[in-house]
Coordinates of C-alpha atoms and ligand atoms in Angstrom, one line a residue:
M16 CA 75.2 109.5 -82.0
T17 CA 76.3 108.3 -78.6
D18 CA 79.8 108.0 -77.2
T19 CA 80.5 104.3 -77.1
N20 CA 82.5 104.2 -74.3
S21 CA 80.6 106.2 -71.5
A22 CA 78.0 104.3 -69.7
V23 CA 77.0 101.7 -72.2
R24 CA 73.5 100.7 -71.8
V25 CA 71.7 97.9 -73.8
R26 CA 68.5 95.9 -73.4
F27 CA 67.2 92.7 -74.5
A28 CA 63.7 93.0 -74.9
P29 CA 61.5 89.5 -75.6
S30 CA 57.9 89.5 -76.2
P31 CA 56.9 87.0 -74.2
T32 CA 54.8 85.2 -76.7
G33 CA 56.6 82.2 -76.6
K34 CA 59.8 80.5 -74.8
L35 CA 63.2 81.5 -74.8
H36 CA 64.3 80.5 -78.7
V37 CA 67.9 80.3 -79.5
G38 CA 67.9 83.0 -81.5
G39 CA 67.0 85.0 -78.7
A40 CA 69.2 83.7 -76.2
R41 CA 71.7 84.8 -78.7
T42 CA 70.5 88.1 -78.6
A43 CA 70.5 88.3 -75.2
I44 CA 74.1 86.7 -74.8
Y45 CA 75.4 89.6 -77.3
N46 CA 73.7 92.2 -75.1
W47 CA 75.0 90.6 -72.0
A48 CA 78.4 90.3 -73.2
F49 CA 78.6 93.9 -74.1
A50 CA 77.5 95.5 -71.6
R51 CA 79.9 93.3 -69.3
A52 CA 82.7 94.2 -71.9
M53 CA 82.0 97.7 -71.6
G54 CA 81.5 98.1 -67.9
G55 CA 78.0 99.0 -68.9
T56 CA 74.5 98.1 -68.0
F57 CA 72.4 95.0 -68.9
V58 CA 68.6 95.6 -68.9
L59 CA 65.9 93.3 -69.4
R60 CA 62.7 94.6 -70.6
I61 CA 59.4 92.7 -71.2
E62 CA 57.5 93.8 -74.2
D63 CA 54.0 92.2 -73.5
T64 CA 52.1 94.5 -75.1
D65 CA 50.2 91.9 -77.4
P66 CA 47.7 90.8 -75.0
T67 CA 46.7 87.7 -77.0
R68 CA 49.8 86.2 -77.5
S69 CA 51.7 87.4 -74.4
T70 CA 51.4 84.7 -71.2
Q71 CA 52.8 85.3 -67.8
E72 CA 53.9 81.6 -67.7
N73 CA 55.9 82.6 -70.6
T74 CA 57.6 85.4 -69.3
D75 CA 58.5 82.9 -66.0
I76 CA 60.0 80.5 -68.6
I77 CA 62.1 83.2 -70.2
L78 CA 63.1 85.0 -66.8
R79 CA 64.3 81.1 -65.8
A80 CA 65.8 80.2 -68.9
M81 CA 67.8 83.4 -68.8
E82 CA 69.0 82.7 -65.1
W83 CA 70.1 79.2 -66.3
L84 CA 72.2 80.5 -68.9
G85 CA 73.6 82.9 -66.5
L86 CA 73.0 85.7 -68.3
D87 CA 72.5 88.3 -65.0
W88 CA 70.4 91.3 -65.8
D89 CA 71.2 94.5 -63.8
E90 CA 67.8 96.2 -64.4
G91 CA 64.6 94.2 -65.3
P92 CA 62.2 92.1 -63.4
N93 CA 63.2 90.9 -60.2
R94 CA 65.7 93.5 -60.0
G95 CA 64.2 96.9 -60.3
G96 CA 66.2 99.5 -61.5
D97 CA 66.2 103.5 -61.7
Y98 CA 64.5 103.1 -64.8
G99 CA 61.3 101.0 -64.7
P100 CA 58.8 99.4 -64.7
Y101 CA 60.5 96.9 -67.2
Y102 CA 56.8 95.5 -68.5
Q103 CA 55.7 97.5 -71.4
T104 CA 52.0 97.1 -70.5
Q105 CA 52.9 99.0 -67.3
R106 CA 54.5 101.9 -69.1
T107 CA 51.6 103.2 -71.1
D108 CA 51.6 106.6 -69.2
T109 CA 55.0 107.1 -70.4
Y110 CA 54.3 106.7 -74.1
Q111 CA 51.2 108.7 -73.9
K112 CA 53.5 111.3 -72.1
A113 CA 56.0 111.4 -75.2
L114 CA 53.2 111.5 -77.4
D115 CA 51.7 114.6 -76.0
Q116 CA 55.1 116.4 -76.3
M117 CA 55.3 115.3 -79.9
I118 CA 51.5 116.8 -80.5
A119 CA 53.0 120.0 -78.5
E120 CA 55.5 120.3 -80.8
G121 CA 53.6 119.8 -84.2
R122 CA 55.4 116.2 -84.5
A123 CA 52.1 114.1 -84.2
Y124 CA 48.5 114.8 -85.5
P125 CA 45.1 113.0 -85.4
C126 CA 43.7 110.8 -88.2
F127 CA 40.3 110.2 -88.7
C128 CA 40.2 108.5 -91.8
T129 CA 38.6 105.3 -91.4
K130 CA 39.8 101.7 -92.6
E131 CA 37.3 101.6 -95.3
D132 CA 38.5 105.0 -96.5
L133 CA 42.1 104.1 -96.6
D134 CA 41.3 100.7 -98.3
A135 CA 39.7 102.5 -100.7
K136 CA 42.6 104.7 -101.4
R137 CA 44.8 102.2 -101.3
K138 CA 42.9 100.2 -104.1
I139 CA 42.6 103.0 -106.6
A140 CA 46.7 103.8 -105.9
E141 CA 47.5 100.3 -106.4
A142 CA 45.9 100.1 -109.9
T143 CA 47.4 103.4 -111.0
E144 CA 51.3 103.8 -111.8
G145 CA 53.5 104.3 -109.1
G146 CA 51.3 102.7 -106.6
Y147 CA 50.3 103.1 -103.3
G148 CA 52.8 105.2 -101.0
G149 CA 51.3 104.7 -98.0
Y150 CA 49.1 107.2 -96.6
D151 CA 48.2 110.4 -98.2
R152 CA 48.1 112.7 -95.3
T153 CA 44.5 113.8 -95.6
C154 CA 44.2 114.4 -92.0
R155 CA 47.5 116.3 -92.0
K156 CA 45.9 119.1 -93.6
L157 CA 43.4 119.8 -91.3
T158 CA 43.5 122.8 -88.8
K159 CA 44.2 122.6 -85.2
E160 CA 40.7 123.8 -84.4
E161 CA 39.5 121.5 -86.9
A162 CA 40.7 118.4 -85.5
Q163 CA 40.1 119.5 -81.9
A164 CA 36.5 120.1 -82.8
R165 CA 36.1 116.9 -84.1
I166 CA 38.1 115.1 -81.2
D167 CA 35.6 116.7 -78.9
A168 CA 32.8 115.5 -80.8
G169 CA 34.2 111.5 -80.0
E170 CA 35.1 110.9 -83.7
P171 CA 37.5 107.8 -83.7
H172 CA 41.0 108.9 -84.4
V173 CA 44.2 107.5 -84.6
W174 CA 47.8 109.7 -83.4
R175 CA 50.2 109.3 -86.9
L176 CA 53.7 110.8 -87.1
A177 CA 54.2 114.2 -88.9
V178 CA 57.5 112.8 -90.9
P179 CA 59.0 116.4 -91.7
E180 CA 58.5 117.8 -95.2
E181 CA 61.7 118.6 -96.1
H182 CA 63.2 115.3 -94.6
G183 CA 66.2 113.8 -96.3
P184 CA 66.9 110.2 -96.6
V185 CA 66.8 108.3 -92.9
E186 CA 70.5 107.3 -92.2
F187 CA 71.9 105.6 -88.8
E188 CA 74.8 103.6 -87.9
D189 CA 74.9 100.1 -87.7
A190 CA 77.9 98.2 -86.4
V191 CA 77.5 95.3 -88.4
Y192 CA 75.9 96.9 -91.7
G193 CA 77.8 99.7 -91.6
H194 CA 76.1 103.7 -92.6
M195 CA 72.4 102.9 -93.4
S196 CA 70.3 105.2 -95.5
F197 CA 66.8 104.8 -96.4
P198 CA 64.8 106.6 -98.8
I199 CA 62.3 109.1 -97.1
D200 CA 59.5 108.3 -99.5
V201 CA 59.0 104.9 -98.5
M202 CA 58.0 106.2 -95.3
D203 CA 54.8 107.5 -94.2
D204 CA 53.0 109.0 -91.3
M205 CA 52.9 105.9 -89.2
I206 CA 50.8 105.1 -86.4
L207 CA 51.8 105.8 -82.8
K208 CA 48.5 105.4 -81.6
R209 CA 45.5 103.2 -82.4
S210 CA 41.9 104.1 -82.1
D211 CA 41.5 101.7 -79.2
G212 CA 44.0 103.7 -77.2
T213 CA 46.8 101.3 -77.6
F214 CA 50.2 102.3 -78.8
T215 CA 52.2 100.7 -81.8
Y216 CA 55.0 98.6 -81.4
N217 CA 57.4 101.0 -83.4
F218 CA 56.3 103.6 -80.8
A219 CA 56.6 101.9 -77.5
V220 CA 59.8 100.5 -78.3
V221 CA 61.2 103.7 -79.2
C222 CA 60.0 105.6 -76.1
D223 CA 61.4 102.5 -73.9
D224 CA 64.8 102.8 -75.2
V225 CA 64.8 106.8 -75.0
N226 CA 63.6 106.6 -71.4
M227 CA 65.8 103.8 -70.5
R228 CA 68.7 105.6 -72.0
M229 CA 69.7 103.1 -74.0
T230 CA 73.2 103.5 -75.9
H231 CA 73.2 100.9 -78.2
I232 CA 70.2 98.6 -79.7
I233 CA 71.3 95.2 -80.4
R234 CA 69.1 93.1 -81.9
G235 CA 68.0 90.3 -84.6
D236 CA 68.2 91.5 -88.1
D237 CA 64.7 90.4 -89.0
H238 CA 64.2 94.5 -87.0
L239 CA 66.2 96.1 -89.4
S240 CA 63.2 97.1 -91.6
N241 CA 61.7 98.7 -88.6
T242 CA 64.7 100.3 -87.6
P243 CA 64.5 103.8 -90.2
R244 CA 61.1 104.0 -88.9
Q245 CA 62.3 104.3 -85.3
V246 CA 64.8 106.6 -86.3
L247 CA 61.9 108.9 -87.3
I248 CA 60.6 108.8 -84.0
Y249 CA 63.8 109.4 -82.1
E250 CA 64.4 112.6 -84.1
A251 CA 60.6 113.3 -83.6
L252 CA 61.1 113.0 -79.7
G253 CA 64.4 115.0 -80.2
A254 CA 66.3 112.0 -78.5
D255 CA 69.7 110.5 -79.8
V256 CA 69.8 107.8 -82.0
P257 CA 71.5 105.0 -80.4
L258 CA 74.0 102.7 -82.4
F259 CA 72.7 99.7 -83.9
A260 CA 73.8 96.5 -84.4
H261 CA 71.6 94.0 -86.3
L262 CA 72.3 90.6 -85.7
P263 CA 72.2 88.0 -88.8
M264 CA 70.0 84.9 -88.7
I265 CA 70.8 81.5 -87.5
L266 CA 69.8 78.8 -89.8
G267 CA 69.3 75.3 -89.7
A268 CA 71.7 72.9 -91.5
D269 CA 69.5 73.0 -94.9
G270 CA 69.8 76.6 -94.8
H271 CA 66.1 77.5 -93.7
K272 CA 65.6 79.5 -90.5
L273 CA 66.1 77.5 -87.8
S274 CA 62.7 76.1 -86.7
K275 CA 61.0 73.2 -84.6
R276 CA 62.0 70.6 -87.5
H277 CA 65.6 71.2 -86.8
G278 CA 65.2 69.8 -83.5
A279 CA 65.4 71.5 -80.2
T280 CA 64.9 75.4 -80.1
N281 CA 63.8 76.3 -76.9
V282 CA 66.5 76.9 -74.2
E283 CA 65.1 74.6 -71.9
Q284 CA 65.1 71.9 -74.4
Y285 CA 68.7 72.2 -73.9
R286 CA 68.8 72.0 -70.3
D287 CA 66.7 68.7 -70.7
E288 CA 68.9 67.0 -73.0
G289 CA 72.2 67.4 -70.7
Y290 CA 73.6 70.7 -72.4
L291 CA 75.8 72.8 -69.6
P292 CA 74.6 76.4 -69.7
D293 CA 77.9 77.6 -70.2
A294 CA 78.6 75.3 -73.2
L295 CA 75.5 76.9 -74.8
V296 CA 76.2 80.2 -74.0
N297 CA 80.0 79.8 -75.8
Y298 CA 78.4 77.9 -78.6
L299 CA 75.7 80.5 -79.4
A300 CA 78.0 83.4 -79.1
L301 CA 80.0 81.9 -81.9
L302 CA 77.2 81.5 -84.3
G303 CA 77.4 85.2 -86.1
W304 CA 80.5 86.6 -83.7
S305 CA 84.2 85.5 -83.5
L306 CA 87.1 86.4 -81.4
D307 CA 89.5 85.9 -83.8
G308 CA 88.2 83.5 -86.6
E309 CA 90.3 80.4 -84.8
T310 CA 89.1 80.4 -80.6
T311 CA 85.9 78.2 -79.9
I312 CA 86.3 77.6 -76.4
I313 CA 85.6 80.9 -75.0
P314 CA 83.8 80.6 -71.6
P315 CA 81.0 83.3 -70.7
A316 CA 83.4 85.0 -68.1
E317 CA 86.0 85.6 -70.8
L318 CA 83.2 86.4 -73.5
G319 CA 82.4 89.3 -70.9
R320 CA 85.6 90.7 -71.2
V321 CA 86.6 90.4 -75.0
F322 CA 83.2 91.1 -76.7
E323 CA 83.1 93.3 -79.5
L324 CA 80.6 94.5 -81.7
D325 CA 82.8 94.9 -84.8
R326 CA 83.2 91.3 -84.8
I327 CA 79.7 90.6 -85.2
S328 CA 79.4 89.2 -88.8
K329 CA 76.9 90.2 -91.7
K330 CA 76.5 86.3 -92.7
H331 CA 73.8 84.0 -91.7
S332 CA 75.3 81.1 -89.2
I333 CA 74.5 77.7 -89.2
F334 CA 73.1 75.4 -86.3
D335 CA 75.5 72.6 -86.1
V336 CA 74.4 70.5 -83.0
A337 CA 77.8 68.0 -83.5
K338 CA 79.8 70.7 -83.0
L339 CA 77.6 72.2 -79.9
N340 CA 77.6 68.3 -78.8
W341 CA 81.5 68.5 -79.2
M342 CA 81.9 71.8 -77.4
N343 CA 79.4 70.6 -74.1
G344 CA 82.1 67.4 -73.8
V345 CA 84.8 70.1 -73.6
Y346 CA 82.8 71.8 -71.1
L347 CA 82.0 68.5 -69.4
R348 CA 85.8 67.6 -69.0
E349 CA 86.7 70.8 -67.9
M350 CA 84.4 70.5 -64.8
D351 CA 85.9 69.0 -61.4
Q352 CA 84.5 66.3 -60.2
D353 CA 82.2 67.3 -57.5
A354 CA 80.9 70.1 -60.3
W355 CA 80.3 67.3 -62.6
L356 CA 78.5 65.1 -59.8
A357 CA 76.3 68.0 -59.1
A358 CA 75.2 68.7 -62.7
A359 CA 75.0 64.9 -63.6
K360 CA 73.2 64.4 -60.4
P361 CA 69.2 64.0 -62.1
W362 CA 70.7 61.8 -64.7
I363 CA 72.3 59.3 -62.2
A364 CA 69.3 59.3 -60.1
R365 CA 67.2 58.5 -63.3
A366 CA 69.7 55.7 -64.2
A367 CA 69.7 54.2 -60.9
A368 CA 66.0 54.7 -60.4
L369 CA 65.4 52.7 -63.5
G370 CA 68.2 50.2 -62.8
A371 CA 66.4 49.3 -59.6
E372 CA 63.5 48.6 -61.7
A373 CA 65.1 45.9 -63.5
E374 CA 64.1 42.1 -62.7
G375 CA 64.1 38.6 -64.1
G376 CA 67.4 37.9 -64.3
A377 CA 69.0 37.7 -67.8
V378 CA 66.7 38.9 -70.6
I379 CA 67.4 39.6 -74.0
V380 CA 66.5 43.2 -75.0
P381 CA 66.1 44.6 -78.8
A382 CA 68.1 47.5 -79.4
E383 CA 65.0 49.7 -79.5
D384 CA 63.7 48.9 -76.0
A385 CA 67.1 49.5 -74.7
V386 CA 67.5 52.9 -72.5
A387 CA 68.2 55.3 -74.7
D388 CA 67.6 58.8 -72.9
V389 CA 65.8 59.5 -69.7
P390 CA 64.8 63.2 -70.6
L391 CA 64.3 65.4 -67.8
D392 CA 61.0 66.5 -68.8
D393 CA 57.5 66.7 -67.2
D394 CA 56.2 62.9 -67.9
A395 CA 59.1 61.4 -66.2
A396 CA 58.0 63.9 -63.2
E397 CA 54.2 62.6 -63.5
D398 CA 55.0 59.3 -62.4
G399 CA 54.9 59.8 -58.4
A400 CA 56.6 56.6 -57.4
F401 CA 59.5 56.8 -59.8
A402 CA 59.8 60.8 -58.9
E403 CA 60.2 59.7 -55.5
A404 CA 62.5 57.2 -56.3
V405 CA 64.7 59.7 -58.2
A406 CA 64.5 62.3 -55.4
A407 CA 65.5 59.4 -52.7
I408 CA 68.6 58.8 -54.9
E409 CA 69.5 62.3 -55.3
R410 CA 69.2 62.8 -51.3
D411 CA 71.7 60.1 -51.1
I412 CA 74.3 61.4 -53.8
D413 CA 73.9 64.8 -52.1
E414 CA 74.4 63.2 -48.6
D415 CA 77.5 60.6 -49.7
G416 CA 78.8 61.0 -53.4
A417 CA 81.7 59.1 -52.8
F418 CA 80.5 55.6 -54.6
Y419 CA 78.6 58.1 -57.7
Q420 CA 82.4 60.1 -58.0
K421 CA 83.6 56.7 -59.1
I422 CA 81.4 56.8 -62.1
Y423 CA 83.1 60.0 -63.5
P424 CA 86.1 58.4 -64.7
L425 CA 84.1 55.3 -66.2
I426 CA 82.5 57.8 -68.5
I427 CA 83.9 61.2 -68.8
E428 CA 86.1 60.8 -71.9
R429 CA 83.3 60.3 -73.9
L430 CA 80.7 62.0 -72.7
E431 CA 79.0 64.7 -74.9
R432 CA 75.8 65.4 -73.1
L433 CA 74.7 64.4 -69.8
D434 CA 71.2 62.8 -70.7
Q435 CA 73.9 60.0 -72.1
I436 CA 74.7 58.9 -68.8
P437 CA 71.8 56.2 -67.9
E438 CA 72.4 54.7 -71.3
K439 CA 76.1 54.3 -70.7
I440 CA 75.9 53.2 -67.1
G441 CA 72.7 51.9 -66.4
Y442 CA 73.9 48.3 -65.4
L443 CA 75.8 49.3 -62.6
F444 CA 72.2 49.7 -60.6
W445 CA 70.6 46.4 -62.5
G446 CA 71.9 44.0 -59.3
A447 CA 71.6 40.7 -59.9
N448 CA 69.8 41.2 -63.4
V449 CA 71.0 41.7 -66.8
Q450 CA 69.6 43.4 -70.1
L451 CA 71.1 41.6 -73.2
D452 CA 71.5 43.8 -75.8
E453 CA 70.1 41.5 -78.7
K454 CA 72.9 42.3 -81.2
S455 CA 75.7 42.1 -78.7
V456 CA 74.2 38.6 -77.9
K457 CA 74.1 37.7 -81.6
K458 CA 77.6 39.4 -82.4
V459 CA 79.7 38.3 -79.3
L460 CA 78.4 35.1 -77.2
L461 CA 76.5 33.3 -80.1
K462 CA 79.6 34.0 -82.8
E463 CA 80.8 30.8 -84.4
G464 CA 84.0 29.7 -83.1
A465 CA 84.3 32.4 -80.6
R466 CA 84.2 29.9 -77.2
A467 CA 82.1 32.5 -75.6
E468 CA 80.5 30.1 -73.0
E469 CA 83.9 28.7 -72.1
A470 CA 85.3 32.4 -72.1
L471 CA 82.6 33.1 -69.4
R472 CA 82.9 30.4 -67.4
A473 CA 86.8 30.6 -66.8
C474 CA 86.1 34.4 -65.7
R475 CA 83.5 33.8 -63.7
D476 CA 86.0 31.0 -61.8
V477 CA 88.4 33.7 -61.3
L478 CA 85.9 36.4 -60.6
A479 CA 84.8 34.1 -57.5
R480 CA 88.0 33.8 -56.1
E481 CA 88.1 35.1 -52.6
D482 CA 91.9 35.4 -52.7
I483 CA 91.9 38.2 -55.4
S484 CA 90.5 41.5 -53.6
W485 CA 87.5 43.4 -55.6
E486 CA 89.5 45.8 -57.3
A487 CA 89.9 46.8 -61.2
E488 CA 93.8 46.0 -61.4
P489 CA 93.8 42.5 -59.9
L490 CA 90.5 41.3 -61.2
Q491 CA 92.0 42.2 -64.5
E492 CA 95.2 40.4 -64.0
A493 CA 93.8 37.3 -63.0
C494 CA 91.6 36.9 -66.0
R495 CA 94.4 38.3 -68.4
A496 CA 96.5 35.3 -67.3
L497 CA 93.5 33.0 -68.5
C498 CA 94.5 34.1 -72.0
D499 CA 97.9 31.6 -72.1
P500 CA 96.8 28.6 -71.3
M501 CA 93.4 28.7 -73.0
E502 CA 94.8 30.0 -76.0
M503 CA 92.7 33.2 -76.2
K504 CA 93.2 36.4 -77.3
P505 CA 92.0 39.3 -74.5
K506 CA 89.7 40.4 -76.5
L507 CA 87.9 37.0 -77.1
L508 CA 88.2 36.9 -73.2
F509 CA 86.8 39.9 -72.0
Q510 CA 84.4 40.6 -74.7
P511 CA 81.6 37.9 -73.4
L512 CA 82.1 39.2 -70.0
R513 CA 81.4 42.6 -70.6
V514 CA 78.0 41.6 -72.4
A515 CA 77.1 39.4 -69.5
V516 CA 77.8 42.2 -66.7
A517 CA 77.1 45.2 -68.9
G518 CA 74.8 44.0 -71.4
N519 CA 76.5 45.1 -74.5
M520 CA 80.1 45.7 -76.3
V521 CA 80.3 49.0 -76.1
S522 CA 79.9 49.8 -72.1
P523 CA 82.8 51.9 -70.2
P524 CA 85.8 50.5 -68.9
L525 CA 84.8 46.6 -68.0
F526 CA 86.8 45.8 -64.7
E527 CA 86.6 49.5 -63.2
S528 CA 82.9 49.0 -63.6
I529 CA 82.8 45.8 -62.2
E530 CA 84.9 47.1 -58.8
L531 CA 81.7 49.2 -58.4
M532 CA 79.4 46.8 -58.4
D533 CA 78.5 43.8 -56.0
P534 CA 80.5 40.4 -56.3
E535 CA 77.4 38.5 -55.8
D536 CA 75.6 40.4 -58.7
V537 CA 78.4 40.1 -61.0
L538 CA 78.3 36.4 -60.6
A539 CA 74.7 36.2 -60.8
R540 CA 74.8 38.2 -64.0
I541 CA 77.4 35.9 -65.6
D542 CA 75.2 32.6 -64.5
A543 CA 71.9 34.2 -65.5
T544 CA 73.5 35.1 -69.0
I545 CA 75.0 31.7 -69.3
A546 CA 71.9 29.8 -68.3
L547 CA 69.6 32.1 -70.9
V548 CA 71.9 31.9 -73.9
F549 CA 73.9 28.4 -73.5
G550 CA 71.3 26.6 -71.5
E551 CA 72.0 24.9 -68.1
A552 CA 74.2 21.8 -69.0
E553 CA 77.9 21.7 -68.6
Ligands
LIG606 N1 59.9 92.6 -78.6 C1 61.0 92.5 -79.9 C2 61.0 91.0 -80.2 O1 60.9 90.1 -79.6 C3 62.3 93.0 -79.7 C4 62.2 94.3 -80.2 C5 63.7 95.0 -80.4 O2 64.9 94.3 -80.1 O3 63.6 96.2 -80.6 O4 61.4 90.3 -81.4

């Protein structure tokens, strides 16, 4: 077995048959973190050997998602390295070379059995006691000359591994499962090269892992059943068997394997829903690994110092969106304001562009029509005018972020995802218009005995005064001074104002928001609300 400390080399080897799934991302994170913690090398290898399901588009998405997560690879696509190429489809000659070596050493042999022969034998075996024990090695009994003659005659054939007759159980070390031992009699002489000239998955993976000098193989435990077969190939190649670490599965809250039913499964969906890459890396790292059983906040840079294979759990872990949301909130609050604004920019710009579309003075909107979230998906980008408006505001934010910086203290305390921004602060951009949430109108403005109209008119008069500077504190103080003479509690006085200005009863701090708005617009919203809800009459 390989010595653990010297020159650790690990790889993440996705098949580009789909996007980067959170399970794959976690495998990538562990490989990356282990390489960093050991001062080793992290390799990215694209296993694109399935021509019907692998696409360049998926490869691009995987690379982009890896970059977004910050999982920088030392060797691989777009980076190069001494052990390339890093796409399996470009490595066929290395597989042939390995096979040639095995043939020369009597470790592989050609097999001419047809599919029909094999199916018939399997059927008979399955019907008898003991069942099917794998390929019966018919062609292994051919002499070299017989086999060569049939090859020369152009007879179709595959190449099989010659599992040594005297081989005991197949054994290997797994950092998660410990010492593993599999009986040899369930391993038949597996196919290495198919009759169409392509190489099998198990063979290609081992060739690559040997040629790329991998010291540790960290991958999902769905590969555990491949491992004893692969160990036989390592042995046949005369190569060191690396140390394995098979990772437990990630399950949804219902205990089933995580899938689309449970919500977002691909990494870029998380980006589009306003998660920060560091928070997602931290969260995924803890699905199956822990530092000390307690610490939950471990930023990637730290993970890359403290990660250890022996703290990987055997137990399956449950993907808990609420915990991820909480963690994302922690990371959002940890950011400085400039970094926050840079990350929040796309959503703020969307909120502002949407807000600019508001019109009609005060209108009442049912809850389901309120802006819930504005995904950063392609649909939004398709609307050219909207996309242009967004881009213009983004440029504005880049040029002078001062106004937008002020949004940060309004919402940072309760923000869990960046895509909640439009819903929380969209009202700042409505100009003289206000979209009144139907429920808030009923519960606050039309509440029996609440004196909401009176409260609104009194606050309006205060806000219209030119002797009070347009800042949160003096405005709030002046409004609060109404409480005693009007014999109203602050809540009853301020809630109607909140609804008239922000449209609902749960907006961020009211006077801090008002300070950010144009006085004319605020007064216009109050007037429009009074007119719509209570009618014009005094
Ligand atoms: N390409 C395989 C997959 O995406 C991974 C193979 C491995 O890690 O050994 O599942």
